[in-house]
Short mmCIF file of C-alpha atoms in Angstrom, two decimals:
data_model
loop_
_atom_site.label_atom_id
_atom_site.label_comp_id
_atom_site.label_asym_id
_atom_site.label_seq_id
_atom_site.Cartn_x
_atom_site.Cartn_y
_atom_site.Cartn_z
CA UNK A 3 0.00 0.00 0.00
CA UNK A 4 1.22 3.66 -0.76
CA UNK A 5 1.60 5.86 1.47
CA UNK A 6 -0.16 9.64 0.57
CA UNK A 7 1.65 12.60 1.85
CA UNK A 8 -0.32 14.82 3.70
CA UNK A 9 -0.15 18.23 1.94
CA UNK A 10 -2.75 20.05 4.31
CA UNK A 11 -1.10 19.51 7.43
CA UNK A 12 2.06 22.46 8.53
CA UNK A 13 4.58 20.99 9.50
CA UNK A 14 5.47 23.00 13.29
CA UNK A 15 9.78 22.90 12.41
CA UNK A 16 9.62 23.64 8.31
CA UNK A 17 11.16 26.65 7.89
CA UNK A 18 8.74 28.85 5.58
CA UNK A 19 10.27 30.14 2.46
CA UNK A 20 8.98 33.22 0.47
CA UNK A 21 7.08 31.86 -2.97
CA UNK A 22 9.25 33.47 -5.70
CA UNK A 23 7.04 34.49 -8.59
CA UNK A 24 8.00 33.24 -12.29
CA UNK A 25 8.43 35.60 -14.92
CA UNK A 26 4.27 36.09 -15.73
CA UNK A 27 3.11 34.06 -12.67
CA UNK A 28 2.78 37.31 -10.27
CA UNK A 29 -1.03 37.76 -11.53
CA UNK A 30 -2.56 36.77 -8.59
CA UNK A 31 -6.12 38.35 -9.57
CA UNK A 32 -7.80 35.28 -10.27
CA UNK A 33 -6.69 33.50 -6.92
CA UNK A 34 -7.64 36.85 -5.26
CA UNK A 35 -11.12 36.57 -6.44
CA UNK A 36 -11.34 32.74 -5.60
CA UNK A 37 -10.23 33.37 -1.93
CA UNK A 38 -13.41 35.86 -1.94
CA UNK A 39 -15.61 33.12 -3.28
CA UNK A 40 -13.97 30.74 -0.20
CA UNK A 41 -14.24 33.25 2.87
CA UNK A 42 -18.02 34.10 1.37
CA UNK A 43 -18.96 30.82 1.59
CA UNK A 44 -17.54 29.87 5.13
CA UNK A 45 -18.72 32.67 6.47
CA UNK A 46 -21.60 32.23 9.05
CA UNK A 47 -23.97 35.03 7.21
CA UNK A 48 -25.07 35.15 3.79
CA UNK A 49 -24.03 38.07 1.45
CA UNK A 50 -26.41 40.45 2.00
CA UNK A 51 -25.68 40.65 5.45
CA UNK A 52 -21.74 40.55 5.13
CA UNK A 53 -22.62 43.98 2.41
CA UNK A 54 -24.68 45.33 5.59
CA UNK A 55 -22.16 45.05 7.97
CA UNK A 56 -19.53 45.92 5.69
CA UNK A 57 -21.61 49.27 4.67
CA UNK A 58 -22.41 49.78 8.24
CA UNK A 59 -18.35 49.64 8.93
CA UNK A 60 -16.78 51.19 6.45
CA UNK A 61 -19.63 54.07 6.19
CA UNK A 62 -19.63 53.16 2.22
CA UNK A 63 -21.78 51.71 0.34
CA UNK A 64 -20.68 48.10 0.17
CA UNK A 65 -23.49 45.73 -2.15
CA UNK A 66 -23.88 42.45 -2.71
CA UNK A 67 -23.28 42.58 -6.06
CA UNK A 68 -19.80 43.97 -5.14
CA UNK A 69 -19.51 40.91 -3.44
CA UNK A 70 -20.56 39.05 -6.38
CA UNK A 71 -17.97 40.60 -8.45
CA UNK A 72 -15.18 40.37 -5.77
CA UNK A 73 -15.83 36.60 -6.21
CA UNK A 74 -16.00 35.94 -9.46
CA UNK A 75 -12.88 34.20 -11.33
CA UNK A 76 -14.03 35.50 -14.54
CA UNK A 77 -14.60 39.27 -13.43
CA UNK A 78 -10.78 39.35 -12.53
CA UNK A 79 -11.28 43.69 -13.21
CA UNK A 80 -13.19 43.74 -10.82
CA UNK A 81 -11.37 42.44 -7.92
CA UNK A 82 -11.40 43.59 -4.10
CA UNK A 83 -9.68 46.65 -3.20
CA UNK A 84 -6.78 45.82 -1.10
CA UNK A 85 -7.92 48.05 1.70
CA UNK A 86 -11.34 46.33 2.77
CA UNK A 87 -9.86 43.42 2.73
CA UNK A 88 -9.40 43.86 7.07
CA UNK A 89 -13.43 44.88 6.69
CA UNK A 90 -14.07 41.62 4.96
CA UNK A 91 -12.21 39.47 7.17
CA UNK A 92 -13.57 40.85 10.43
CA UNK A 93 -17.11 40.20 9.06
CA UNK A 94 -16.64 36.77 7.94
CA UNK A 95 -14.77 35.80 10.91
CA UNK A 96 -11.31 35.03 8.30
CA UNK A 97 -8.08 35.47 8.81
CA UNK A 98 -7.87 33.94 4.60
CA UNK A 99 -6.24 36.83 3.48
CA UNK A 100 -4.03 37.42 5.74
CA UNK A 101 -2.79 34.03 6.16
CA UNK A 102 -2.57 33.69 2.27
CA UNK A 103 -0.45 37.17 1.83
CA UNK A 104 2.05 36.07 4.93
CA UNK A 105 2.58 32.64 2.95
CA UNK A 106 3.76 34.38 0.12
CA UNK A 107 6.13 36.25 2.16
CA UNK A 108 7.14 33.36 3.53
CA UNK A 109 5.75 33.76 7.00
CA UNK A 110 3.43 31.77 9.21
CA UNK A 111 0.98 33.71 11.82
CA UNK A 112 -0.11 33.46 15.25
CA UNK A 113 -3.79 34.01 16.37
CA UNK A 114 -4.47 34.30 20.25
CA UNK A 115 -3.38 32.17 22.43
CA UNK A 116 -0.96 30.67 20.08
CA UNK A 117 0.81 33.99 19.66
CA UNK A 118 1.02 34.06 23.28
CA UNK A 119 2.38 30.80 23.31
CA UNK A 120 4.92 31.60 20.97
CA UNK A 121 6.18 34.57 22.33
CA UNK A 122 6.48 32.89 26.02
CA UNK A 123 9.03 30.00 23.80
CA UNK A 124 10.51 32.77 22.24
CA UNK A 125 11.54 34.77 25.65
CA UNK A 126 12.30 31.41 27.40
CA UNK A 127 15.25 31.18 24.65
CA UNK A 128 16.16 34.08 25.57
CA UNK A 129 15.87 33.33 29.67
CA UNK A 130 17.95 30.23 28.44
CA UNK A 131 20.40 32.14 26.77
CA UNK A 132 21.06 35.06 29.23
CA UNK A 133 21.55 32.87 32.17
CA UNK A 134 24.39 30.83 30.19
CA UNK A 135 26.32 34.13 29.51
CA UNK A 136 25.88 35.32 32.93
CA UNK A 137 27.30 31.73 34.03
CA UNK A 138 30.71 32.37 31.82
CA UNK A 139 30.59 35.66 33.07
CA UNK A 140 30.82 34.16 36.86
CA UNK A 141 33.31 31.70 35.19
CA UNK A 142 35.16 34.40 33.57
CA UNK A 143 35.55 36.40 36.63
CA UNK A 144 36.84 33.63 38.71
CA UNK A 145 33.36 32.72 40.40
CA UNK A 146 32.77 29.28 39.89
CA UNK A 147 30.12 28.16 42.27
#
């Protein structure tokens, strides 16, 4: 039997790596609007309300027809603009976008409690890594207790 490798699953100690765009590849318009079509669907109100809340945010006009277009592969023109992106997120509960644009940079983030976590590892290293200098300090100066 074969073994599948799992392609969904992060692995925690992979270092990420920025993607590096070919020559003609850097379009990313169409995977824009399907990432619309994705956080629209999982998101726990239908598109009229996400256009209401977005409307009632932003103080624009926001329709669902916008939303429509925003989503469609084949209305490319007519993508989202870049800066209600954060509105559309906080609405549908997402953090899509985000996650997607920090991937291309080569990043991975932390939400909550996982941030939290991280940053607690992160200044344990550096506990770690103090208290061995201050021991070859003590060593240095002739203290070795």
């Amino acid at each position: 039997m074969r073994r599948v490798k799992d392609t969904q699953t992060l692995d925690i100690f992979e270092v990420p790596a920025p993607v590096v765009p070919l020559p003609g590849s850097g379009n990313y318009a169409s995977q824009v609007s399907e990432l619309v079509g994705v956080v629209l669907k999982d998101c726990p109100v239908d598109r009229y309300e996400v256009a209401a809340q977005m409307s009632r945010l932003s103080g624009d006009d926001v329709s669902k027809h916008m939303l429509d277009a925003w989503s469609s592969p084949g209305r490319c023109d007519h993508n989202i603009p870049f800066y209600r992106i954060p509105l559309l997120e906080e609405v549908c509960q997402s953090h899509a976008f985000t996650d997607w644009i920090v991937h291309l940079r080569g990043g991975r983030v932390a939400y909550g409690r996982e941030a939290l976590a991280a940053e607690y590892g992160k200044r344990q290293q550096m506990l770690e890594k103090l208290k061995g200098e201050m021991k070859e300090l003590k060593r240095l100066m002739g203290d070795d207790q």
